[in-house]
Short mmCIF file of C-alpha atoms in Angstrom, two decimals:
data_model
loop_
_atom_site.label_atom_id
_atom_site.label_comp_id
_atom_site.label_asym_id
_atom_site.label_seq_id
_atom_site.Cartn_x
_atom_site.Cartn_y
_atom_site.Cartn_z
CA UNK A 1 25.02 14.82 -15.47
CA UNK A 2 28.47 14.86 -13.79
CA UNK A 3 27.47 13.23 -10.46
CA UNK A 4 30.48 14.29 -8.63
CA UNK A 5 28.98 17.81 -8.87
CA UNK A 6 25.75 16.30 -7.85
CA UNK A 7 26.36 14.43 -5.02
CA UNK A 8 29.21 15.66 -2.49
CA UNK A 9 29.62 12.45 -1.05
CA UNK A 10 31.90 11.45 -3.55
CA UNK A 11 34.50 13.49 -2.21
CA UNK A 12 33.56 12.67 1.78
CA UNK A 13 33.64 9.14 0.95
CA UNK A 14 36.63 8.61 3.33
CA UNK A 15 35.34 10.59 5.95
CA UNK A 16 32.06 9.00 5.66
CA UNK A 17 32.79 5.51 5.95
CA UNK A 18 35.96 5.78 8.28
CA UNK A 19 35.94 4.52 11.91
CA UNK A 20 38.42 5.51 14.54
CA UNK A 21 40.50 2.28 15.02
CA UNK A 22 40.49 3.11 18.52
CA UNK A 23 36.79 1.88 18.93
CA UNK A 24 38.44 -1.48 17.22
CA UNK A 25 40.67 -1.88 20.44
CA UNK A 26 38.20 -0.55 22.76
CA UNK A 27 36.06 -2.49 22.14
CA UNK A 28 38.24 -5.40 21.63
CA UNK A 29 36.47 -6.06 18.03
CA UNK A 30 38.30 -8.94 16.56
CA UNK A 31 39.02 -7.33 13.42
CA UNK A 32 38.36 -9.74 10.27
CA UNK A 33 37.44 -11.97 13.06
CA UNK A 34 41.11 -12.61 13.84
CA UNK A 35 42.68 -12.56 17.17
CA UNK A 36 45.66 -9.98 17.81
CA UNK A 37 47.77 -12.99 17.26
CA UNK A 38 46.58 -13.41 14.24
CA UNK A 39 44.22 -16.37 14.33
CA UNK A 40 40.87 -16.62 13.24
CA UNK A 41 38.09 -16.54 15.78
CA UNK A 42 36.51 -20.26 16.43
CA UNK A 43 33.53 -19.81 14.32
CA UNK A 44 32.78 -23.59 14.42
CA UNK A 45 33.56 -27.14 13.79
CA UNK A 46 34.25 -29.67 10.69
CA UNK A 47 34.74 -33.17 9.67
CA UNK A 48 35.52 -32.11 6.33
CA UNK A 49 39.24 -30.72 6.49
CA UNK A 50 41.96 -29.53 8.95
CA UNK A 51 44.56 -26.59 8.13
CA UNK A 52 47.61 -26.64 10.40
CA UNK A 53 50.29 -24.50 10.93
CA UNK A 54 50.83 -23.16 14.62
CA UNK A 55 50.79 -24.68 17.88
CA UNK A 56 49.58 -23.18 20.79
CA UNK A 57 51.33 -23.37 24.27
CA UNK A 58 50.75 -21.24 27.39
CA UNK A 59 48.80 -18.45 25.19
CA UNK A 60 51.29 -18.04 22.62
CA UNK A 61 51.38 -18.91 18.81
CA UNK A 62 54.44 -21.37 18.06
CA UNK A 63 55.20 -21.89 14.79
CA UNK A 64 54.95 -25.57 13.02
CA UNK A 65 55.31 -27.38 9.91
CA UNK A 66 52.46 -26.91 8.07
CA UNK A 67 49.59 -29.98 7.24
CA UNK A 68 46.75 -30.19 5.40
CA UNK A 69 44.19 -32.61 5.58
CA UNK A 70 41.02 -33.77 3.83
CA UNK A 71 38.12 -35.68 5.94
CA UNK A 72 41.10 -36.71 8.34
CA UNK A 73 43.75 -38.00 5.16
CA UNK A 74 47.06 -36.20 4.68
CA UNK A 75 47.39 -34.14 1.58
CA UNK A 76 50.51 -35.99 0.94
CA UNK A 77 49.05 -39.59 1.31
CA UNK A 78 46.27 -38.56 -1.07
CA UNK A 79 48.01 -37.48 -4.07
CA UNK A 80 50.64 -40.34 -3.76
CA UNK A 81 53.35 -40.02 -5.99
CA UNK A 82 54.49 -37.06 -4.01
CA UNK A 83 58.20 -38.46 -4.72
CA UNK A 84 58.09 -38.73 -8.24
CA UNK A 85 56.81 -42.61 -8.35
CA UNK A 86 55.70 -43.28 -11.90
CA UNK A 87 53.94 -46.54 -10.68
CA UNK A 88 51.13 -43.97 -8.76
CA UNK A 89 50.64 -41.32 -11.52
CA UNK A 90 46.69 -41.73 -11.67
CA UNK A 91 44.48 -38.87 -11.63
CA UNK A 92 43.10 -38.07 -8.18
CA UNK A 93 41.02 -34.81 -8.09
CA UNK A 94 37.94 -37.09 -8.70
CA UNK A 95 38.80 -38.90 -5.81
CA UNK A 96 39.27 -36.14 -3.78
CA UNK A 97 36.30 -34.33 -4.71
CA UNK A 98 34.48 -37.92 -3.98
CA UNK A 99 35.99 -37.98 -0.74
CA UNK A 100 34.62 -34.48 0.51
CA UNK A 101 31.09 -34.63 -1.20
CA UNK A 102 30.63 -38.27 0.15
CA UNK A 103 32.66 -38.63 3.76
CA UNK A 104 35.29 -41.52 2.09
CA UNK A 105 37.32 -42.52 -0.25
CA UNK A 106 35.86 -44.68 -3.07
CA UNK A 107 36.25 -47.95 -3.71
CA UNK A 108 37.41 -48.61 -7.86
CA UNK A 109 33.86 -49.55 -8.86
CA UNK A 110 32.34 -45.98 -7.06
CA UNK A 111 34.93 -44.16 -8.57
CA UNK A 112 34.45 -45.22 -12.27
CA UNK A 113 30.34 -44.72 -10.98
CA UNK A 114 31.32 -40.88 -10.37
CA UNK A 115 33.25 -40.05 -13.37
CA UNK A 116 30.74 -41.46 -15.14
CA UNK A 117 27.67 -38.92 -13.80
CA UNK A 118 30.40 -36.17 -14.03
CA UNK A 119 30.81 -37.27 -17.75
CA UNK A 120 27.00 -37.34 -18.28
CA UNK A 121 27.07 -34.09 -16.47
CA UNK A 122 29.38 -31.78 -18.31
CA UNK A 123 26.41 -30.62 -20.93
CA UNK A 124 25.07 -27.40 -20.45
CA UNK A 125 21.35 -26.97 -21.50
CA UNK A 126 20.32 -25.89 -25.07
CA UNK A 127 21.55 -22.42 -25.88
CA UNK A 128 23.32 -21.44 -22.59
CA UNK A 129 26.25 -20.56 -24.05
CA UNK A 130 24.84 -18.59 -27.23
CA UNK A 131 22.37 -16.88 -24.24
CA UNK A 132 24.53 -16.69 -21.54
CA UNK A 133 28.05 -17.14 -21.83
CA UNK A 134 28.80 -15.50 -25.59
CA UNK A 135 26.37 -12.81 -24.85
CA UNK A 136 27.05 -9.46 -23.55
CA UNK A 137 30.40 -10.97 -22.35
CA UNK A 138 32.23 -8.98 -19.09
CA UNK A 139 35.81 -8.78 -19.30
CA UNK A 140 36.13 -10.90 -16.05
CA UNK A 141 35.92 -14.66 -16.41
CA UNK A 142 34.93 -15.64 -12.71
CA UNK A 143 31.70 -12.84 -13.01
CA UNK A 144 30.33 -15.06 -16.39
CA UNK A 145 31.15 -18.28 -13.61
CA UNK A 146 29.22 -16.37 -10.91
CA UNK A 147 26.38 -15.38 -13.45
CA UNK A 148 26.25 -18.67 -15.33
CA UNK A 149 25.84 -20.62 -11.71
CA UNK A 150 23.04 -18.12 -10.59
CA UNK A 151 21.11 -19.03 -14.12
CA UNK A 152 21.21 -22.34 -13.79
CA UNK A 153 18.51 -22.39 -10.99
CA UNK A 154 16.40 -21.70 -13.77
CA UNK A 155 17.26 -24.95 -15.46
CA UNK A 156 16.51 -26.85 -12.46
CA UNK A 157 12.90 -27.51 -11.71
CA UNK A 158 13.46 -28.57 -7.89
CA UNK A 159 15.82 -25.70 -7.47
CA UNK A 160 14.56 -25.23 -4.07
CA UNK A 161 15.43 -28.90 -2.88
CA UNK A 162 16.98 -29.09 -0.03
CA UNK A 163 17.21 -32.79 -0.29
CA UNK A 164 20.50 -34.92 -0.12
CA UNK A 165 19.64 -36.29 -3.45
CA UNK A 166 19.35 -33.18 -4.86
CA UNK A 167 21.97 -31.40 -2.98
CA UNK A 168 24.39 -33.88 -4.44
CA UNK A 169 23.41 -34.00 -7.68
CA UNK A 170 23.53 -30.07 -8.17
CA UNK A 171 26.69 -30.10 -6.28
CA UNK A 172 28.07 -32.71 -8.99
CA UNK A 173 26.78 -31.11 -11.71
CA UNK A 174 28.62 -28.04 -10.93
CA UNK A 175 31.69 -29.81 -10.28
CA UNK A 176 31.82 -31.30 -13.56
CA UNK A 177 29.97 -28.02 -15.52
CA UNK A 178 32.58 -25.06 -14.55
CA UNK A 179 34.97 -26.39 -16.41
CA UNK A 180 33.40 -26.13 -19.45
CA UNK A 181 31.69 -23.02 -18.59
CA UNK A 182 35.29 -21.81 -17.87
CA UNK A 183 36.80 -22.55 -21.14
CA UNK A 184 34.01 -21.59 -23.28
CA UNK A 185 34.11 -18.34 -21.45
CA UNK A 186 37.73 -17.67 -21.76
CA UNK A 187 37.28 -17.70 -25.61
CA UNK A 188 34.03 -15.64 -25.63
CA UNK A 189 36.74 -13.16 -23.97
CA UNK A 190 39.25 -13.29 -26.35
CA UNK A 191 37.07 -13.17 -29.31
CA UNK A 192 34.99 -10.19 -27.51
CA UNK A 193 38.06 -7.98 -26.24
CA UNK A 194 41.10 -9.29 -28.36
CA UNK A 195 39.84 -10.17 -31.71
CA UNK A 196 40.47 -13.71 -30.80
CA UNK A 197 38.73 -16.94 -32.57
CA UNK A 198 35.71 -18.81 -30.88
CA UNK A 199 36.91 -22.41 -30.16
CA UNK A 200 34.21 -24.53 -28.84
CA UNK A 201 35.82 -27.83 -28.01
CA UNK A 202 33.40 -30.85 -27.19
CA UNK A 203 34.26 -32.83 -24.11
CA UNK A 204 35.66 -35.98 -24.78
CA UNK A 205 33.89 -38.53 -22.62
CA UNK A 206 36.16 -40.97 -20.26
CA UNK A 207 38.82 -38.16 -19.70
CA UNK A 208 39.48 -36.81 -16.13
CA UNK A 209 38.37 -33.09 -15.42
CA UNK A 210 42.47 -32.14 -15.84
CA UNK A 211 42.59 -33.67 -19.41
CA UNK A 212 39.15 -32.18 -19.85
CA UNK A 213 40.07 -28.85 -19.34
CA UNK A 214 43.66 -28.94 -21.37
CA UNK A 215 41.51 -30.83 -24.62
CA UNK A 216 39.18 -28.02 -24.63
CA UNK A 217 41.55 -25.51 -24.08
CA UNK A 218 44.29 -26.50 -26.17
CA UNK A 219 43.42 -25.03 -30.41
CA UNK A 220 44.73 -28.48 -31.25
CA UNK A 221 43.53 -30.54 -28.06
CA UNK A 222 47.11 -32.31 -27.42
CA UNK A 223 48.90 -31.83 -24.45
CA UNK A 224 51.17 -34.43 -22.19
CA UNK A 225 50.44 -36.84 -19.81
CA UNK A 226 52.73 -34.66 -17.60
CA UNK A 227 51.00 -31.85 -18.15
CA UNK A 228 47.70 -33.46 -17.49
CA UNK A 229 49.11 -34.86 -14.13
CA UNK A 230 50.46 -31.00 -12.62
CA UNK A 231 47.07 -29.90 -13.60
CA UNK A 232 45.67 -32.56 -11.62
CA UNK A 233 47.93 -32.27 -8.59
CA UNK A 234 46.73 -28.23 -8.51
CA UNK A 235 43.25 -28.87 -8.74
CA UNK A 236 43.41 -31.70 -5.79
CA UNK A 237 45.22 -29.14 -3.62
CA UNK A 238 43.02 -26.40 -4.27
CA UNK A 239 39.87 -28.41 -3.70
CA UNK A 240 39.40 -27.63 -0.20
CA UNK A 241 41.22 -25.11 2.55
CA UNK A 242 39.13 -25.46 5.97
CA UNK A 243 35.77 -23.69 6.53
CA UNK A 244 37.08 -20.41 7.54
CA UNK A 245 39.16 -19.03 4.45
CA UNK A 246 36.49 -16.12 2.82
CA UNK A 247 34.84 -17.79 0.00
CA UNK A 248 33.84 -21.39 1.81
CA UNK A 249 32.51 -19.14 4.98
CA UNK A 250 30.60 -17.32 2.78
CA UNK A 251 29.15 -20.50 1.41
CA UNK A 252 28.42 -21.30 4.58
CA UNK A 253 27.07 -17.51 5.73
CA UNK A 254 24.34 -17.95 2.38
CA UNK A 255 23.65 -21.69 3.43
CA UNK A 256 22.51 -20.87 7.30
CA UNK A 257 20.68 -18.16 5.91
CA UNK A 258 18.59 -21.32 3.89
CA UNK A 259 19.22 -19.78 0.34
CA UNK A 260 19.25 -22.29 -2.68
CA UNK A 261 22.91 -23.96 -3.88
CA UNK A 262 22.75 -21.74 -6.67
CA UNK A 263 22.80 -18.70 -4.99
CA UNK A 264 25.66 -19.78 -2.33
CA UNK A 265 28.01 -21.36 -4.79
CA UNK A 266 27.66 -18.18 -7.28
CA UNK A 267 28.14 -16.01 -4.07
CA UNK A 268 31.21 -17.98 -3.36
CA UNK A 269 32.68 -17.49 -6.72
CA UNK A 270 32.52 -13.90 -6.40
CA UNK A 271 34.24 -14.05 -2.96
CA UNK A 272 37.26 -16.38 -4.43
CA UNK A 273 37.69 -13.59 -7.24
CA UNK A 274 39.04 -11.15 -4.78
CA UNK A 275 42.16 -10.17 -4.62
CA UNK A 276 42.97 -11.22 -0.82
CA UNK A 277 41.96 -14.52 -1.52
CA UNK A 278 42.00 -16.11 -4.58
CA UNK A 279 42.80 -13.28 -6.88
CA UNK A 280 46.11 -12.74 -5.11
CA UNK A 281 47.45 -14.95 -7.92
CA UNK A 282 47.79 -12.14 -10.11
CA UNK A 283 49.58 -9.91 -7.78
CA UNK A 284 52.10 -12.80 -7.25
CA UNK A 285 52.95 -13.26 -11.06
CA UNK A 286 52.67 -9.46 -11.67
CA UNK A 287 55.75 -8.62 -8.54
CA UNK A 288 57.49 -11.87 -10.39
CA UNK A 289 57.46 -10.28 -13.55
CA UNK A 290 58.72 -7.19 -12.33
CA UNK A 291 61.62 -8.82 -10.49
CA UNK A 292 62.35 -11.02 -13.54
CA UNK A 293 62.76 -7.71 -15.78
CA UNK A 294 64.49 -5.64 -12.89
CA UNK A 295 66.93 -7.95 -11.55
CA UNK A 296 69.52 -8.76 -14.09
CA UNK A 297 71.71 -11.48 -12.65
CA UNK A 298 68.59 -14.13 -11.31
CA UNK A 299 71.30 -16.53 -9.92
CA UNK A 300 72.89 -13.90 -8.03
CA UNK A 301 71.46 -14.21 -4.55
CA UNK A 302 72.82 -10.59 -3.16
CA UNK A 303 71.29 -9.05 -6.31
CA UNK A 304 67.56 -10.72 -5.56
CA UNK A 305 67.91 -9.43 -2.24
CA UNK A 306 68.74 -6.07 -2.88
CA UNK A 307 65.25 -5.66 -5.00
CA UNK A 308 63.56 -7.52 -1.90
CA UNK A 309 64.94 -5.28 -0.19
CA UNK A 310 63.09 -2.56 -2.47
CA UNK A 311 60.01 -4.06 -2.14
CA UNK A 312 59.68 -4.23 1.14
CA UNK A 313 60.78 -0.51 1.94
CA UNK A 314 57.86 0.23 -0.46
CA UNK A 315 60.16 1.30 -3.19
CA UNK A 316 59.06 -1.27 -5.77
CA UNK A 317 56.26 -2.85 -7.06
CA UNK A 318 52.79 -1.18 -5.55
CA UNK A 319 54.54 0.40 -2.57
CA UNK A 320 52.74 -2.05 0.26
CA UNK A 321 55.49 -3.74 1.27
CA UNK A 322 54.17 -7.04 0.66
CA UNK A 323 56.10 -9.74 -1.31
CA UNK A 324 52.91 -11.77 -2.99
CA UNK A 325 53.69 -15.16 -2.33
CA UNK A 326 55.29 -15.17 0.87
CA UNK A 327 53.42 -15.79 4.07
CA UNK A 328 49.99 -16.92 5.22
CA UNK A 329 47.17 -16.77 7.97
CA UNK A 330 47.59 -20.22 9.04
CA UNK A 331 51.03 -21.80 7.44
CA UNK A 332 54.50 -20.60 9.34
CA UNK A 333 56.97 -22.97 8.72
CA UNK A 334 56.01 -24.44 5.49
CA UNK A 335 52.83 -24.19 3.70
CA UNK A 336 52.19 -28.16 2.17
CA UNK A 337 50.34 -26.98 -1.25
CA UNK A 338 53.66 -25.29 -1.71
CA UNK A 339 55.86 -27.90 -0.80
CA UNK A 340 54.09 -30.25 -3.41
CA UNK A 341 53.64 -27.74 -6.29
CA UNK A 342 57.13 -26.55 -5.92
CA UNK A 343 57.89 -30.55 -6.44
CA UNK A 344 55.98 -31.35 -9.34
CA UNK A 345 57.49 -27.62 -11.07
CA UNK A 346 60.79 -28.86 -10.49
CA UNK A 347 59.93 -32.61 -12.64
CA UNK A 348 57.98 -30.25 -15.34
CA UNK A 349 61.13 -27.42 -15.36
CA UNK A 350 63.94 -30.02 -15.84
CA UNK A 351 66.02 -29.08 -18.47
CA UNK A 352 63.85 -26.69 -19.85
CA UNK A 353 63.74 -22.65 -20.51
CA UNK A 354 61.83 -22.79 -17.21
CA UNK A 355 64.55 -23.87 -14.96
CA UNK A 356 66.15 -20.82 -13.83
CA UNK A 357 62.92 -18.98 -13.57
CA UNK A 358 62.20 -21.84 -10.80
CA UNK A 359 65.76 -20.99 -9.15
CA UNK A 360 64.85 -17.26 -9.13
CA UNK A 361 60.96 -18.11 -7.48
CA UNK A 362 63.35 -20.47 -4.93
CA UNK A 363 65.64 -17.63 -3.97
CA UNK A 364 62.71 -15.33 -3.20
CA UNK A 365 60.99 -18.04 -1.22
CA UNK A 366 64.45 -18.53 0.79
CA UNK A 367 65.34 -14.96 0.80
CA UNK A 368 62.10 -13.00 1.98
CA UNK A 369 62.05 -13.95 5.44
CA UNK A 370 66.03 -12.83 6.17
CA UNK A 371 65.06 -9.42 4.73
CA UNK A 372 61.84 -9.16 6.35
CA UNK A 373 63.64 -10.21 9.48
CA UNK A 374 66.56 -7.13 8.85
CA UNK A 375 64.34 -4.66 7.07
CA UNK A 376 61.09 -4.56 9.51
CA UNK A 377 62.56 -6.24 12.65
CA UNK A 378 60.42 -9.05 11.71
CA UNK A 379 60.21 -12.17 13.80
CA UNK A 380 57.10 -13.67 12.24
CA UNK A 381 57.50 -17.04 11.03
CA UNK A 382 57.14 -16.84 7.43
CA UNK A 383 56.66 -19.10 4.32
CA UNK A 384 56.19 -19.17 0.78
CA UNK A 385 52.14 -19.85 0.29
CA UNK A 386 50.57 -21.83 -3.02
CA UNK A 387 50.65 -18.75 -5.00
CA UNK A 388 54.17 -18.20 -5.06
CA UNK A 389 54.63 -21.51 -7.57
CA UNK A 390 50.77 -22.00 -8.84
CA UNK A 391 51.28 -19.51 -11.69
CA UNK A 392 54.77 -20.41 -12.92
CA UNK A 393 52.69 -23.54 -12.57
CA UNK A 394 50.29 -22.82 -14.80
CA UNK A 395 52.85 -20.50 -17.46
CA UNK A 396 54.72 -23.73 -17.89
CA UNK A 397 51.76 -25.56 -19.10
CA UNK A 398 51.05 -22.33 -21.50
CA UNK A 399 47.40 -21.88 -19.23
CA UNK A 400 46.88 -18.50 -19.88
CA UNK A 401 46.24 -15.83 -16.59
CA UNK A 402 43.24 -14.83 -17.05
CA UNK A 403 42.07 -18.76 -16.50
CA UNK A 404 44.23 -18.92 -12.95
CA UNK A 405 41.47 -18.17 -10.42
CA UNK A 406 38.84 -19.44 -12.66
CA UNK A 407 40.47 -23.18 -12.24
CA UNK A 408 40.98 -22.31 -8.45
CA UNK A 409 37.14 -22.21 -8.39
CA UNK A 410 36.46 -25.35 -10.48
CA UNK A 411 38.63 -27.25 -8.28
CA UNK A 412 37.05 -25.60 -4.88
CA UNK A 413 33.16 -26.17 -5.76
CA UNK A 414 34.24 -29.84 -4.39
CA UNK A 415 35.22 -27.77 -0.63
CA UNK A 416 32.14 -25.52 -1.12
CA UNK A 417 29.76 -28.22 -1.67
CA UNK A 418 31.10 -30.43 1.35
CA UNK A 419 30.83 -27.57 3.59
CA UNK A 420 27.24 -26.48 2.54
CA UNK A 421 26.14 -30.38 3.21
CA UNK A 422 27.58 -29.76 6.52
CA UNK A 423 25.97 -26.60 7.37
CA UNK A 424 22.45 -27.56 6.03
CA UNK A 425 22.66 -30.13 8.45
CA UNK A 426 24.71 -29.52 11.52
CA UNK A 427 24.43 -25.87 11.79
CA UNK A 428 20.63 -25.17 12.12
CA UNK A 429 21.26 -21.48 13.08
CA UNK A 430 21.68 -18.48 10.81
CA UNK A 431 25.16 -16.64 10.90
CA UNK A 432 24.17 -13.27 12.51
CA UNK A 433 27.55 -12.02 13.65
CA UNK A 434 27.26 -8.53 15.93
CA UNK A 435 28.52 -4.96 15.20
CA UNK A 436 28.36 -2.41 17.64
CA UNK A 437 27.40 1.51 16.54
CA UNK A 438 29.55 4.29 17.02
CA UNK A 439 26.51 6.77 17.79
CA UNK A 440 26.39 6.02 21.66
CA UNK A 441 23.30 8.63 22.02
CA UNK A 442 20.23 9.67 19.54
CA UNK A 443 20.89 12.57 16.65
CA UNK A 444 18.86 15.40 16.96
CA UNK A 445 16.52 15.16 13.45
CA UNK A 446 16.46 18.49 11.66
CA UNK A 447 13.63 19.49 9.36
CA UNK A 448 15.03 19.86 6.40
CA UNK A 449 14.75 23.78 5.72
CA UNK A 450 16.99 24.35 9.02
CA UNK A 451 19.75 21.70 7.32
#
C-alpha cells in the first residue's frame, strides 16, 4: 500500500506540526533554551568543566577570548606541549578522562592503575561482535555505537546499580570498549556496503587509547608517534564541553529521570550523531571540498573571498548561508580547541602535500568574518570552531570520515560519565522542562459520522 494515498497527513505535515513564531515571542519562550542574546538558559551548576567565551557587563554580551577548562585546569596547561616541546609529548587523554571520572589529576602510580583496568577492559564478551556488531550492519557507525552500548546492559548482571563502584566501572568500561566497538564496526561497514575486507585487529595491551585505535585501524598496524600524539591531542579536547551542549544534557535529562548508564550513554550517542552537534563535521569537510574544487587559485585571498562571498548569499554549497566551521554558541573571539588543533596541523602539515590545504582552511578562518561583516551587516563576533581543522585533522592521518564523529564519542563518554556522576548525586530532581499549548480553550469533539 502506497501510504501517502492512505494517510493525508503526509502532505499536511508542515501545517500540522507548525507553530506561529509569534506565540515564541509572546510568550517569551526561550527558544532552544537560549536567550535572545544568544546564551543558553542557566539550567544548573558543575564542578566538572567551564566553557568561556563572552563577558557580560550592564546586560550586554561582550565578546572574549575563548577558555576551556576541565575540573578548574586550563585546556592549555593540560595537554602541555602546546608549543611544540618534545620533552612533554606523553599521551594525556587517559589523564584527562581520569581527571573528570575521578575529581583530580592522578598521581604516576594511579595513572599506570587506570590504563591498566582500561587495558583489561577493552574485551567485548563472547560473540558480540559476530551477534551484534557484524550482524545486520546499518550504514551508520554511531547507530551500531548506540545499539552496541544499549546491549551491553545485558552483559552486566548489576545493570541496575546505581552504586559508585559500579557507576565507575561501567563508565570505564565504556571508555576503553568504544574504541574497539568503533573500529570493528567501521570494517563490518565496508565489508557490508563496499565490498571491503573484515580486519579484526587485537588490541595490543600497554598502548594508549590513540595508539589503540590507529593499530587496529591501520591494515598493517604502523603509524607514527606523531600521528599517535594529534590523535591524542583531539581526543583530550573533545572529552568534555560543559553540561549544556545537546548530547551531555541529554545524559543528564535520562540520568534525573533514574534510567540505567546504558540507556543514557547510548541516548547520548545518538544525540552527538546529529548534525548540529557533532555531525556538523561532515558539513564542514563537505563546504571544504567544494571550495577546494571551485576556487582555483587557494593562495589568492580575493579569489577565497569571492566564493565566501557565494556562500553566504546562498549561492553555493546548500544555500543556508552558513560557512561550517566558523562561529559558535559560546566562543567569539577565539575558540581554544581550535587554537590548539590548528597548532598541532601546522607541525603534522610541514612540508607536506597538506600545507597549502592548511593555508586555504586559514584564509577562510580569517576571511569569514570580513564578509559576514559586508555581506549581512554582521557585527557578531565570530570564530573559527573545532570543526573547521578536526577533519583536515583527521584526512592527514588517512582516518577515514565515516570514523570522525564516532571518535568524537569515544573521547566524550569521559564528559558524559562525569556529568551523570554529578547528576545522580547532586541533582535529585527529574528534568521536567514546561511547554505551554496553543489551544487556549476546549475543541468541540465530533462523533465521527458528522467529521
Amino acid at each position: 500500500m502506497d501510504q501517502r494515498r492512505a494517510f493525508e497527513l503526509y502532505d499536511r505535515f508542515n501545517e500540522v506540526n507548525g507553530i506561529d513564531l509569534e506565540s515564541f515571542s509572546h510568550l517569551d519562550i526561550k527558544r532552544g533554551l537560549r536567550n535572545a542574546d544568544g546564551t543558553g538558559v542557566l539550567a544548573g551548576v558543575t564542578n566538572i568543566s567551564n566553557v568561556h567565551g563572552y563577558l557580560v557587563s550592564d546586560g550586554s554580551r561582550v565578546p572574549d577570548e575563548g577558555s576551556l577548562r576541565y575540573r578548574g585546569f586550563d585546556i592549555y596547561d593540560l595537554l602541555g606541549g602546546a608549543d611544540g616541546d618534545d620533552d612533554d609529548r606523553r599521551f594525556r587523554f587517559e589523564e584527562i578522562s581520569y581527571l573528570l571520572l575521578l575529581g583530580d589529576l592522578p598521581t604516576q602510580g594511579q595513572l599506570d592503575a587506570y590504563r591498566a583496568v582500561l587495558d583489561e577492559q577493552r574485551e567485548l564478551p563472547d560473540g558480540f561482535t559476530a551477534s551484534m556488531i557484524m550482524r545486520n550492519t546499518p550504514p551508520d557507525i554511531m547507530n551500531v555505537m548506540s545499539r552496541s552500548v544499549l546491549l551491553l546492559y545485558a552483559y552486566d548482571d548489576r545493570a541496575e546499580d546505581r552504586s559508585p563502584v559500579h557507576e565507575i566501572s561501567t563508565a570505564v568500561s565504556l571508555i576503553s570498549r568504544l574504541p574497539r566497538i568503533m573500529v570493528l564496526t567501521y570494517y563490518a561497514q565496508q565489508a557490508r556496503y563496499h565490498n571491503g575486507s573484515m580486519i579484526m585487529h587485537r588490541f595490543v595491551p600497554g598502548q594508549s587509547t590513540a595508539e589503540t585505535v590507529l593499530s587496529m585501524l591501520r591494515p598493517d598496524r604502523s603509524f607514527t608517534a606523531d600521528e599517535a600524539r594529534m590523535l591524542d591531542i583531539m581526543m583530550s579536547l573533545h572529552a568534555e564541553h560543559g553540561g549544556g551542549n545537546n548530547s551531555t544534557f541529554t545524559t543528564r535529562v535520562l540520568t534525573s529521570a533514574d534510567t540505567d548508564a546504558y540507556s543514557a550513554y547510548s541516548a547520548a550517542i545518538g544525540s552527538l550523531k546529529g548534525r548540529r552537534h557533532g555531525g556538523a563535521n561532515h558539513q564542514v569537510r563537505a563546504m571544504q571540498a567544494e571550495i577546494k574544487q571551485n576556487v582555483a587559485h587557494w593562495d589568492d585571498e580575493g579569489e577565497v573571498a569571492d566564493y565566501l562571498r557565494k556562500i553566504v548569499n546562498r549561492d553555493a554549497y546548500d544555500r543556508t548561508g552558513l560557512v561550517y566551521g566558523m562561529g559558535h554558541a559560546v566562543y567569539t573571539k577565539s575558540d581554544p580547541r581550535a587554537v590548539v588543533c590548528k597548532r598541532f596541523a601546522e607541525q603534522l602539515a610541514k612540508g607536506t602535500e597538506f600545507e597549502a590545504e592548511l593555508e586555504l582552511l586559514k584564509s577562510i578562518e580569517r576571511l569569514t568574518p570580513e564578509v559576514m561583516r559586508t555581506e549581512r551587516n554582521s557585527k557578531k563576533a565570530m570564530c573559527a570552531n573545532v570543526d573547521m581543522y578536526s577533519g583536515f585533522v583527521y584526512s592527514m592521518m588517512g582516518i577515514p570520515e565515516e570514523l570522525y564523529t564516532p571518535l568524537f564519542a569515544c573521547a566524550r563518554m569521559a564528559g558524559w560519565a562525569a556529568h551523570r556522576f554529578e547528576e545522580i548525586v547532586s541533582g535529585k530532581r527529574i528534568i521536567r522542562p514546561a511547554y505551554k499549548s496553543t489551544y487556549s480553550a476546549k475543541r468541540p469533539y465530533l462523533p465521527i459520522e458528522e467529521r
